[in-house]
Short mmCIF file of C-alpha atoms and ligand atoms in Angstrom, two decimals:
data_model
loop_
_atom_site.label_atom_id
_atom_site.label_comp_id
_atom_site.label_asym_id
_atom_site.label_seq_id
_atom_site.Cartn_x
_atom_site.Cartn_y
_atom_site.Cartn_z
CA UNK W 1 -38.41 -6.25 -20.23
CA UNK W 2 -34.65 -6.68 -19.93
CA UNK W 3 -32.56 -4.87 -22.47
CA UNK W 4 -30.72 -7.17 -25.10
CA UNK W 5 -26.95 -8.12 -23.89
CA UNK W 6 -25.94 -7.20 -27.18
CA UNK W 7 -26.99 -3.81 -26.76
CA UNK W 8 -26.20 -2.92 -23.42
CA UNK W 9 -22.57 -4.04 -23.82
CA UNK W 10 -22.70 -2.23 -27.61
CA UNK W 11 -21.11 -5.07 -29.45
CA UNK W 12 -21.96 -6.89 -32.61
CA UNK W 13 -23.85 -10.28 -32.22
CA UNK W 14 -20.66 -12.01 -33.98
CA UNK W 15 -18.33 -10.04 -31.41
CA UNK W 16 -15.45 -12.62 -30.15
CA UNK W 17 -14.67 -13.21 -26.22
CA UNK W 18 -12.04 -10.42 -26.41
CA UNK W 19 -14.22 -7.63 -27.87
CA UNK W 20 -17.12 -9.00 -25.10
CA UNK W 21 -14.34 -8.21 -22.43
CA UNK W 22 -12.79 -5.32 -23.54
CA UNK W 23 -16.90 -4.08 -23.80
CA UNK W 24 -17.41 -4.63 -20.50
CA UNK W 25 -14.06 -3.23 -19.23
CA UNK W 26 -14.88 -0.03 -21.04
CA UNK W 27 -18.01 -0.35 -19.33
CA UNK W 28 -17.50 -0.95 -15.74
CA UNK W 29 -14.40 1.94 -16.01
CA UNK W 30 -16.90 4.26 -16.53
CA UNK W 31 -19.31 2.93 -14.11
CA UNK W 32 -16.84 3.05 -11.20
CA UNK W 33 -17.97 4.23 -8.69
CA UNK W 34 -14.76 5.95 -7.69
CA UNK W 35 -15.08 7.78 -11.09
CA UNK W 36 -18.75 8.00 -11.21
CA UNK W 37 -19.90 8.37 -7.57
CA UNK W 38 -22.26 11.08 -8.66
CA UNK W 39 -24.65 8.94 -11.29
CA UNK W 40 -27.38 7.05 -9.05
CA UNK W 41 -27.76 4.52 -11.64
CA UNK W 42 -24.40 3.43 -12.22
CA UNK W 43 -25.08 0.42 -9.53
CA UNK W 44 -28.39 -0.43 -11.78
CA UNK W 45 -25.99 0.11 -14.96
CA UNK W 46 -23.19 -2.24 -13.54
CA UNK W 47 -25.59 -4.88 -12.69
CA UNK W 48 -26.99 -4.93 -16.56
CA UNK W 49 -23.35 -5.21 -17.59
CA UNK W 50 -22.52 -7.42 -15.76
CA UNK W 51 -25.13 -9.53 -16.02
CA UNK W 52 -24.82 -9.17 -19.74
CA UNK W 53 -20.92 -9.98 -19.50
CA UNK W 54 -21.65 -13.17 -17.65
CA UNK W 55 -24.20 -14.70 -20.37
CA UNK W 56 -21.88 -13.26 -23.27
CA UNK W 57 -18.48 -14.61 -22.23
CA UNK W 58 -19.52 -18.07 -21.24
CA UNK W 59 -20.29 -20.24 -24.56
CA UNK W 60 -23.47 -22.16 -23.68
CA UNK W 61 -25.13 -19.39 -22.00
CA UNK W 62 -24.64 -17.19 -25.14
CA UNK W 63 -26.20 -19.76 -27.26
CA UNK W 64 -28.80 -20.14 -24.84
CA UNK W 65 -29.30 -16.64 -25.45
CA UNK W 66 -28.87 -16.72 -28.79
CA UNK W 67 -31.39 -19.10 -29.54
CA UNK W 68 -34.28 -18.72 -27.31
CA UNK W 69 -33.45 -14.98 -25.77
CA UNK W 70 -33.90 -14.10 -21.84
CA UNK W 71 -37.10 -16.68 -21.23
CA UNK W 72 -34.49 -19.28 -22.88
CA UNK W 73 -31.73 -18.16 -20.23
CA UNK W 74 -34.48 -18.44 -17.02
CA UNK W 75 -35.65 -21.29 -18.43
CA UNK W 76 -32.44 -22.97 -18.67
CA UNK W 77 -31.48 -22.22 -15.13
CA UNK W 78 -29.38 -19.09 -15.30
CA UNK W 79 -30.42 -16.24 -12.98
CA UNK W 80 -28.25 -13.37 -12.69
CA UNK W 81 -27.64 -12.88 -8.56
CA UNK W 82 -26.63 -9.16 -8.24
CA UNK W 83 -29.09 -8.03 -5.74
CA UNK W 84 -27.43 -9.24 -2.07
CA UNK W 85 -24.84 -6.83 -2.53
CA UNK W 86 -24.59 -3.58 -0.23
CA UNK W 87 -23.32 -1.33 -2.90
CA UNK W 88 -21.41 -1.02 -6.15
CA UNK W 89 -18.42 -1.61 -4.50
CA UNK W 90 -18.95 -4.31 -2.88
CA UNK W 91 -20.33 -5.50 -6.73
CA UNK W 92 -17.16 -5.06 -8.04
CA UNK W 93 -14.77 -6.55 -5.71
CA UNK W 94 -17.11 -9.60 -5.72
CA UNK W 95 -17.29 -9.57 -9.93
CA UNK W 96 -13.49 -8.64 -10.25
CA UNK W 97 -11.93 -8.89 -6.65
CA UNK W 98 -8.08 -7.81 -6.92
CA UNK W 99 -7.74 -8.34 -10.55
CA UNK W 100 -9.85 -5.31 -11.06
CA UNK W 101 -8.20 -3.41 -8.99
CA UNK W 102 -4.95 -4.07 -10.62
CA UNK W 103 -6.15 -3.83 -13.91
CA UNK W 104 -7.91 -0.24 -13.52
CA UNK W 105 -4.80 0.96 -12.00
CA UNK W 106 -5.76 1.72 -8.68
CA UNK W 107 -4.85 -0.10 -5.44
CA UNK W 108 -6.57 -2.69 -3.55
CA UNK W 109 -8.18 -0.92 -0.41
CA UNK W 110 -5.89 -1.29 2.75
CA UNK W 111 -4.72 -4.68 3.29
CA UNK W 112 -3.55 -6.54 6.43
CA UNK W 113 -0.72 -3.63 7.52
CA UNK W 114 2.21 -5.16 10.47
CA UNK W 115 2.20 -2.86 13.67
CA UNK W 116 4.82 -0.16 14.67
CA UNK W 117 7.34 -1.19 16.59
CA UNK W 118 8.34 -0.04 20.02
CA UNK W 119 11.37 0.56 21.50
CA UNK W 120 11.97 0.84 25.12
CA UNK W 121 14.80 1.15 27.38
CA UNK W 122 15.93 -0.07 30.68
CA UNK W 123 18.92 0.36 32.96
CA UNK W 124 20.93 -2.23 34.76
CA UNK W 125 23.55 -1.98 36.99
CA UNK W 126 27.42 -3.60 35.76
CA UNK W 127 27.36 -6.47 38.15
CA UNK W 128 23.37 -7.32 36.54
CA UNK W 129 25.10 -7.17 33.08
CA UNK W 130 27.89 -9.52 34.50
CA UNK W 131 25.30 -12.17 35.72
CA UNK W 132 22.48 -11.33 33.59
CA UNK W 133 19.23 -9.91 34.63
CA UNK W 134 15.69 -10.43 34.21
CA UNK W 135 13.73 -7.55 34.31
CA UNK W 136 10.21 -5.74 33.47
CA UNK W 137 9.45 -3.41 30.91
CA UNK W 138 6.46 -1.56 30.82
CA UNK W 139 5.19 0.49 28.21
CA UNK W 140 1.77 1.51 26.20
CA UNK W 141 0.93 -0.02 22.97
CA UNK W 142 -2.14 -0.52 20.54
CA UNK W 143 -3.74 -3.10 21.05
CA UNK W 144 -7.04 -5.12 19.58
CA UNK W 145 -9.85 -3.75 21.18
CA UNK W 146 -11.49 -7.01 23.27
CA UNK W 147 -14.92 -5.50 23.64
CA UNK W 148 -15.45 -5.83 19.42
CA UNK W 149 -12.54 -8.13 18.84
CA UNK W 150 -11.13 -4.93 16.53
CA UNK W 151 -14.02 -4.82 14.12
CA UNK W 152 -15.07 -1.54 15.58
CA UNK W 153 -18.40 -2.10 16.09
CA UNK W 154 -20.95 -2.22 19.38
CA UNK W 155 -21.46 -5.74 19.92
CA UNK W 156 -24.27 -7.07 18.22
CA UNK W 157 -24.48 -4.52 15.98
CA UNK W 158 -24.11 -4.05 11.99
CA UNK W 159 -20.68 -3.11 9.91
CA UNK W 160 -21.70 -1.25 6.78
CA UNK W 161 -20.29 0.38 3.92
CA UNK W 162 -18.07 3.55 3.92
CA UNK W 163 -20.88 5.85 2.29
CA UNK W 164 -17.61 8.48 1.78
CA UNK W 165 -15.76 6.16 -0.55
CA UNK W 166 -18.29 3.33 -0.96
CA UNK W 167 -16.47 0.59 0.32
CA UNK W 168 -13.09 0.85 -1.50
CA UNK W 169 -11.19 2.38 1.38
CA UNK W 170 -9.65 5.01 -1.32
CA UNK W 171 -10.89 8.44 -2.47
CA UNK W 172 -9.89 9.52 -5.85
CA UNK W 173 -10.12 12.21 -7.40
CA UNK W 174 -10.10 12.58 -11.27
CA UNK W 175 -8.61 15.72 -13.30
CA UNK W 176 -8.53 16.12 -16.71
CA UNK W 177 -5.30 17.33 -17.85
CA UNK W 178 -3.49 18.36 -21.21
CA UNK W 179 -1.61 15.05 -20.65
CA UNK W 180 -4.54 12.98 -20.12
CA UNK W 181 -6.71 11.85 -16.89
CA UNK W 182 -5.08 12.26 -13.50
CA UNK W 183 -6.22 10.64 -10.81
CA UNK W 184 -4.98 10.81 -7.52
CA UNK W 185 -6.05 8.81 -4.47
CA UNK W 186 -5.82 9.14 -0.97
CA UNK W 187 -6.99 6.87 1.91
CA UNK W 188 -10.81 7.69 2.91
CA UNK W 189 -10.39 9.80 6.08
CA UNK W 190 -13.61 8.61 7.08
CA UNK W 191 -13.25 4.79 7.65
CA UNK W 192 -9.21 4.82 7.41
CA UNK W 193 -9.17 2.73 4.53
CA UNK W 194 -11.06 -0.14 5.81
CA UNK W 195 -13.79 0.63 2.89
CA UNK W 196 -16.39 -0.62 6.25
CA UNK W 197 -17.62 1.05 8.96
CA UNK W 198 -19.46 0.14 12.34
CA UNK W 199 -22.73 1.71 12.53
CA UNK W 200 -22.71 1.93 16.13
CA UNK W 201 -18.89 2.61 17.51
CA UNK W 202 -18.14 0.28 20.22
CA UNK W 203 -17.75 1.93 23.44
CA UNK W 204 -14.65 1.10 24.70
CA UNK W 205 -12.21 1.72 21.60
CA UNK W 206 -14.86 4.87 20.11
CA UNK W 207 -15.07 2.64 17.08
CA UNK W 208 -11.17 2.67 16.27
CA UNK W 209 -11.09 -1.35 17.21
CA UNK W 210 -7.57 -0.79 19.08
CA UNK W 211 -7.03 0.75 22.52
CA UNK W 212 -4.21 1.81 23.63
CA UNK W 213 -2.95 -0.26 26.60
CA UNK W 214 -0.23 -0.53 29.32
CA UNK W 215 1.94 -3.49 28.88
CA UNK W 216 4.13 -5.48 31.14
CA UNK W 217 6.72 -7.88 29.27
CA UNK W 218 9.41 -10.00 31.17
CA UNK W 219 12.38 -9.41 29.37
CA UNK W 220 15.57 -11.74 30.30
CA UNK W 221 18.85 -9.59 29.84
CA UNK W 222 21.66 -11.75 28.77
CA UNK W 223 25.07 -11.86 30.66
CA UNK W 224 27.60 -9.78 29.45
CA UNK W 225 25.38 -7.38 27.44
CA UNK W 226 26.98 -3.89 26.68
CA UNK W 227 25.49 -0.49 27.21
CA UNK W 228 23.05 0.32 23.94
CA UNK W 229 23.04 -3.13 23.07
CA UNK W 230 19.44 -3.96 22.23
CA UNK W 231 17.49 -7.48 22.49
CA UNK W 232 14.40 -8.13 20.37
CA UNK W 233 11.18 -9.36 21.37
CA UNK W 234 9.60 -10.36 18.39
CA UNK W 235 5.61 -9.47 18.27
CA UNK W 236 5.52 -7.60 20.83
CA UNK W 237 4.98 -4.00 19.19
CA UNK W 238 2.10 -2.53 18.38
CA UNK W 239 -1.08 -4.91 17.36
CA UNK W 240 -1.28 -4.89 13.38
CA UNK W 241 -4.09 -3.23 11.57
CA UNK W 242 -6.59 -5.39 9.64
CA UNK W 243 -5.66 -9.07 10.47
CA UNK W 244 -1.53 -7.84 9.98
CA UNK W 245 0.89 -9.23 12.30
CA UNK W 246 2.08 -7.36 15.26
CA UNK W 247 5.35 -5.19 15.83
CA UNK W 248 8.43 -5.81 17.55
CA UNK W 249 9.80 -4.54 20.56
CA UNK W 250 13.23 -3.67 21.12
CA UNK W 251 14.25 -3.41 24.34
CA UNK W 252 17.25 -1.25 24.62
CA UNK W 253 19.99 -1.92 27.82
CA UNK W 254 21.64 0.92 29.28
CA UNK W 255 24.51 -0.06 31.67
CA UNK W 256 25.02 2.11 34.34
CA UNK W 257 28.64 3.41 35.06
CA UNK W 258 29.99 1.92 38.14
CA UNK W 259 32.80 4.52 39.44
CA UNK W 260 34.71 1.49 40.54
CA UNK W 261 35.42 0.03 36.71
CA UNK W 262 36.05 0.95 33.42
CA UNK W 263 34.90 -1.62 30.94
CA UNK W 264 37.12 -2.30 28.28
CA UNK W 265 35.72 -4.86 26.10
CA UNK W 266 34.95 -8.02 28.34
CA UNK W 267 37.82 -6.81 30.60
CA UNK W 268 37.48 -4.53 33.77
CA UNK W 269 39.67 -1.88 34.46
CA UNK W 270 40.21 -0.71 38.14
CA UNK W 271 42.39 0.77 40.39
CA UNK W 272 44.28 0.29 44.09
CA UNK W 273 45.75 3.31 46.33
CA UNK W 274 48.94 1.69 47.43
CA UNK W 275 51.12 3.75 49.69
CA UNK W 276 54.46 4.50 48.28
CA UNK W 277 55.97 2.50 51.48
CA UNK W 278 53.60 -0.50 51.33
CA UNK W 279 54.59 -0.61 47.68
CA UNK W 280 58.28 -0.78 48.46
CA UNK W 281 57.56 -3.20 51.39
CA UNK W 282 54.44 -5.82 49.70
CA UNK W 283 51.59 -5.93 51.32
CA UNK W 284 47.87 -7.18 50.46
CA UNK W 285 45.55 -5.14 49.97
CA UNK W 286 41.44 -5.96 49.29
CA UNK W 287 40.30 -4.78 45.71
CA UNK W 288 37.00 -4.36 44.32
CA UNK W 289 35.72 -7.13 41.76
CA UNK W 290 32.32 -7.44 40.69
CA UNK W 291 31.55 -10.60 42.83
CA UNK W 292 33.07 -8.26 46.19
CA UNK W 293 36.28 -7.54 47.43
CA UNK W 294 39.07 -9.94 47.50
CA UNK W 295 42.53 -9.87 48.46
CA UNK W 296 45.26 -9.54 46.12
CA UNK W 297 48.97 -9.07 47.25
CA UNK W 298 51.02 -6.56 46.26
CA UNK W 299 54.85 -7.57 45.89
CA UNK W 300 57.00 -5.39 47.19
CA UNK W 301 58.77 -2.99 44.99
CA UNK W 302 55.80 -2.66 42.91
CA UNK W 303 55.54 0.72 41.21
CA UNK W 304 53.50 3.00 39.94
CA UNK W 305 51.16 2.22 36.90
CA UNK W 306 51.81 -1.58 37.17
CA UNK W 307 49.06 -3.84 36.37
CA UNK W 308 48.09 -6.86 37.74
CA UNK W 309 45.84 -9.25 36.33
CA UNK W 310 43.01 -11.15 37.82
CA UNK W 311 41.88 -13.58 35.36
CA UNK W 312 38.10 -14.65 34.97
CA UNK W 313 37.13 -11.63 37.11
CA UNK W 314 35.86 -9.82 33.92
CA UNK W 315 32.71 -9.46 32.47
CA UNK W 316 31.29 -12.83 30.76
CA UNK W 317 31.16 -13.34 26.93
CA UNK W 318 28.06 -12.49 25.50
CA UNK W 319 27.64 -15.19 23.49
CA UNK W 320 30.97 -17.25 22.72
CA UNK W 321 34.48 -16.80 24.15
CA UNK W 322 36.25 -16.77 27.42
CA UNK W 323 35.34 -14.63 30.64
CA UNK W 324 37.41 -11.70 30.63
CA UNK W 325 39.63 -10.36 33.34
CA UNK W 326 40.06 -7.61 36.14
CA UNK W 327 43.34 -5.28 35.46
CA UNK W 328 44.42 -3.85 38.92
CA UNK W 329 46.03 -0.67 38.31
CA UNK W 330 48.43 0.13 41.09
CA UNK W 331 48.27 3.59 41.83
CA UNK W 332 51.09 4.43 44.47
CA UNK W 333 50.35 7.26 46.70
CA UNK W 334 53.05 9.46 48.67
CA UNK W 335 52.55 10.45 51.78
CA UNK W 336 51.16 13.70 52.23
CA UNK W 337 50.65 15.92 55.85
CA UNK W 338 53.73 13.67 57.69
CA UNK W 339 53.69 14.45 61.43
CA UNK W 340 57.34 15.52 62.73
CA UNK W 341 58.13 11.74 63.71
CA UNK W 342 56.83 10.59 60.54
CA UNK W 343 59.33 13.68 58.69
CA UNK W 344 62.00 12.19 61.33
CA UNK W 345 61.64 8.97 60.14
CA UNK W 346 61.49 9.80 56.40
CA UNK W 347 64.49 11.68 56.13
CA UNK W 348 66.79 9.03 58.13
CA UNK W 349 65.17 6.78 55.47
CA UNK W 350 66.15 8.83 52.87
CA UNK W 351 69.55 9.26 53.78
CA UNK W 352 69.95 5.55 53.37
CA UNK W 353 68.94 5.10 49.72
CA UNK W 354 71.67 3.80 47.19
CA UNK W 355 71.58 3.83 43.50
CA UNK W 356 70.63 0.05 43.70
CA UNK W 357 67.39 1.17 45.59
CA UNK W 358 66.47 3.25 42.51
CA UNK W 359 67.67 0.64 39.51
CA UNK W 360 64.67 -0.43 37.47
CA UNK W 361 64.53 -3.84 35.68
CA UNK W 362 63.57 -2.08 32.72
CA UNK W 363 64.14 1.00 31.41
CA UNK W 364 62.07 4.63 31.51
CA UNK W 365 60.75 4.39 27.98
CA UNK W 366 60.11 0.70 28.00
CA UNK W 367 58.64 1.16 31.24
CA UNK W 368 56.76 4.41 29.57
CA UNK W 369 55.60 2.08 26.52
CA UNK W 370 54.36 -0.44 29.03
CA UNK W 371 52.17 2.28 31.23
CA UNK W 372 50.57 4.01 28.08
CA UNK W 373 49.96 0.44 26.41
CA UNK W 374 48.03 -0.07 29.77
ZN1 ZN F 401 -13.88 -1.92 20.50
ZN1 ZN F 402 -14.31 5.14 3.56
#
């Protein structure tokens, strides 16, 4: 003989819809499983109150009730449909879903959570950063399991209930304190939060739903990408956990020095041996660019530290903006280790050298400025 509604919610039989609620609030607080794991009848308890809460706060049911009792309810049609569900838990998310979770001040168990990123990093040579490269990264990453499609479970087999935290993914544990009741929750260690577990693991991910697996991306460096510069993949990362989206990866360029160049901004920076008597004579010499050597002449009476400038010859923009340029730093060297004919030669040379020889177009600090603007 089912109990009367009235009763089992403790209310008066003039109660209004907000005392009804606030009944049954009070009610399924205490019978919580996170609060009352302990009490084997709290499911049997939440199923009266709830069934009484869903006669009492809808009008015609109640005066259904009212008027002809429980045969008056069946009669009518109403049948309370508690019994399908695995455990209290599961009861309560399907009577209150988020809302009760919110209300009762605790979280809703884990929700869809986006996967870690991944950086990884690769190295290119200057010239591939010139004229862009693509390349492969590899690298491992979690990834849905495709034996159980990430549910966890042996293939044809059952997902059941956490029986550590019943289903709600969180274990909390209640002190009573001087300041009131404390209650502190941690995710269940035993199905990670999920609330469900597999009751036979599948093989191949041990029940986890992910494996961890080596990836191969193509990965198309742009030209004129610095050293540390990083380009993003997006989705890439690490496979999200419970329906969330995946991580990124980050692929992170290191440029390789090239001894030949110094790279400042989108210009290169390099330098020629001239010999002090080419220098004085012009001559052309072949200098180093990224797309091979090429010929560049050298006027004569060029001296130390001057620069000339190969336009285009640079490193490309990145995105917008011109192509920069290759500065050819003359470096004139002197002679060293002269045989006695080359000595012979030098110092009837040197005897020969006027002041005009030796006047500069500019003078030593402009010429100074010039070198350390470089
Ligand atoms: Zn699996
Ligand atoms: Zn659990």
């Amino acid at each position: 003989m089912p109990r009367d509604y009235y009763d089992v919610l403790g209310v008066a039989r003039d109660a209004d819809e907000a005392q009804v609620k606030k009944a049954f609030r009070r009610l399924a607080r205490e019978l919580h499983p996170d609060v009352n794991a302990h009490d084997p009848d709290a499911e049997a308890k939440f199923k009266e109150a709830a069934e009484a809460y869903e006669v009492l706060s809808d009008p015609d049911r109640r005066q259904a009730y009212d008027t002809y009792g429980h045969e008056g309810l069946r009669s009518g049609g109403y049948a309370p449909n508690f019994g399908d569900f695995g455990s209290i838990s599961d009861l309560f998310s399907a009577f209150f879903g988020a809302a009760f979770e919110s209300a009762f001040g605790g979280a809703a168990r884990g929700g869809p959570v986006q996967g870690g990123d991944i950086a990884v990093a690769v190295q290119i040579t200057l010239a591939e950063a010139a004229h862009g490269k693509q390349v492969e990264v590899s690298y491992d990453a979690r990834t849905r399991c495709s034996t159980c499609h990430g549910n966890g479970a042996r293939p044809g087999t059952p997902i059941e209930t956490c029986p550590r935290c019943h289903g709600s993914g969180q274990l909390q544990a209640v002190t009573r304190t001087a300041f009131g009741q404390m209650v502190r929750t941690a995710v269940c260690d035993t199905c990670g939060g999920d609330g469900r577990i597999p009751r036979d693991p599948c093989e191949t991910c041990g029940g986890d739903g992910m494996v961890v697996e080596l990836r191969r991306v193509q990965v198309g460096v742009p030209a004129g990408i610095a050293d540390g510069q990083r380009i993003h993949v997006s989705a890439r990362g690490h496979a999200g956990e419970r329906g969330g989206p995946n991580g990124d990866l980050y692929v992170v360029v290191r440029v390789a020095d090239d001894e030949r160049f110094l790279r400042d901004g989108s210009d290169l920076v390099t330098v020629i041996d001239v010999p002090a008597p080419l220098a004085a004579l012009g001559t052309t010499l072949d200098v180093a660019t990224l797309e091979g050597r090429v010929p560049v002449e050298i006027k004569a009476g060029t001296q130390p530290g001057e620069t000339i400038t190969l336009g285009g010859r640079g490193m490309p923009p990145l995105r917008r903006g011109r192509t920069g340029d290759l500065r050819v730093v003359v470096n004139v060297t002197i002679p060293r280790r002269l045989t006695s004919e080359q000595r012979d030669m030098l110092e009837r040379f040197a005897g020969t050298l006027t002041e005009d020889n030796q006047r500069a177009d500019e003078g030593m600090i402009a010429k100074l400025k010039r070198v350390l603007a470089g």
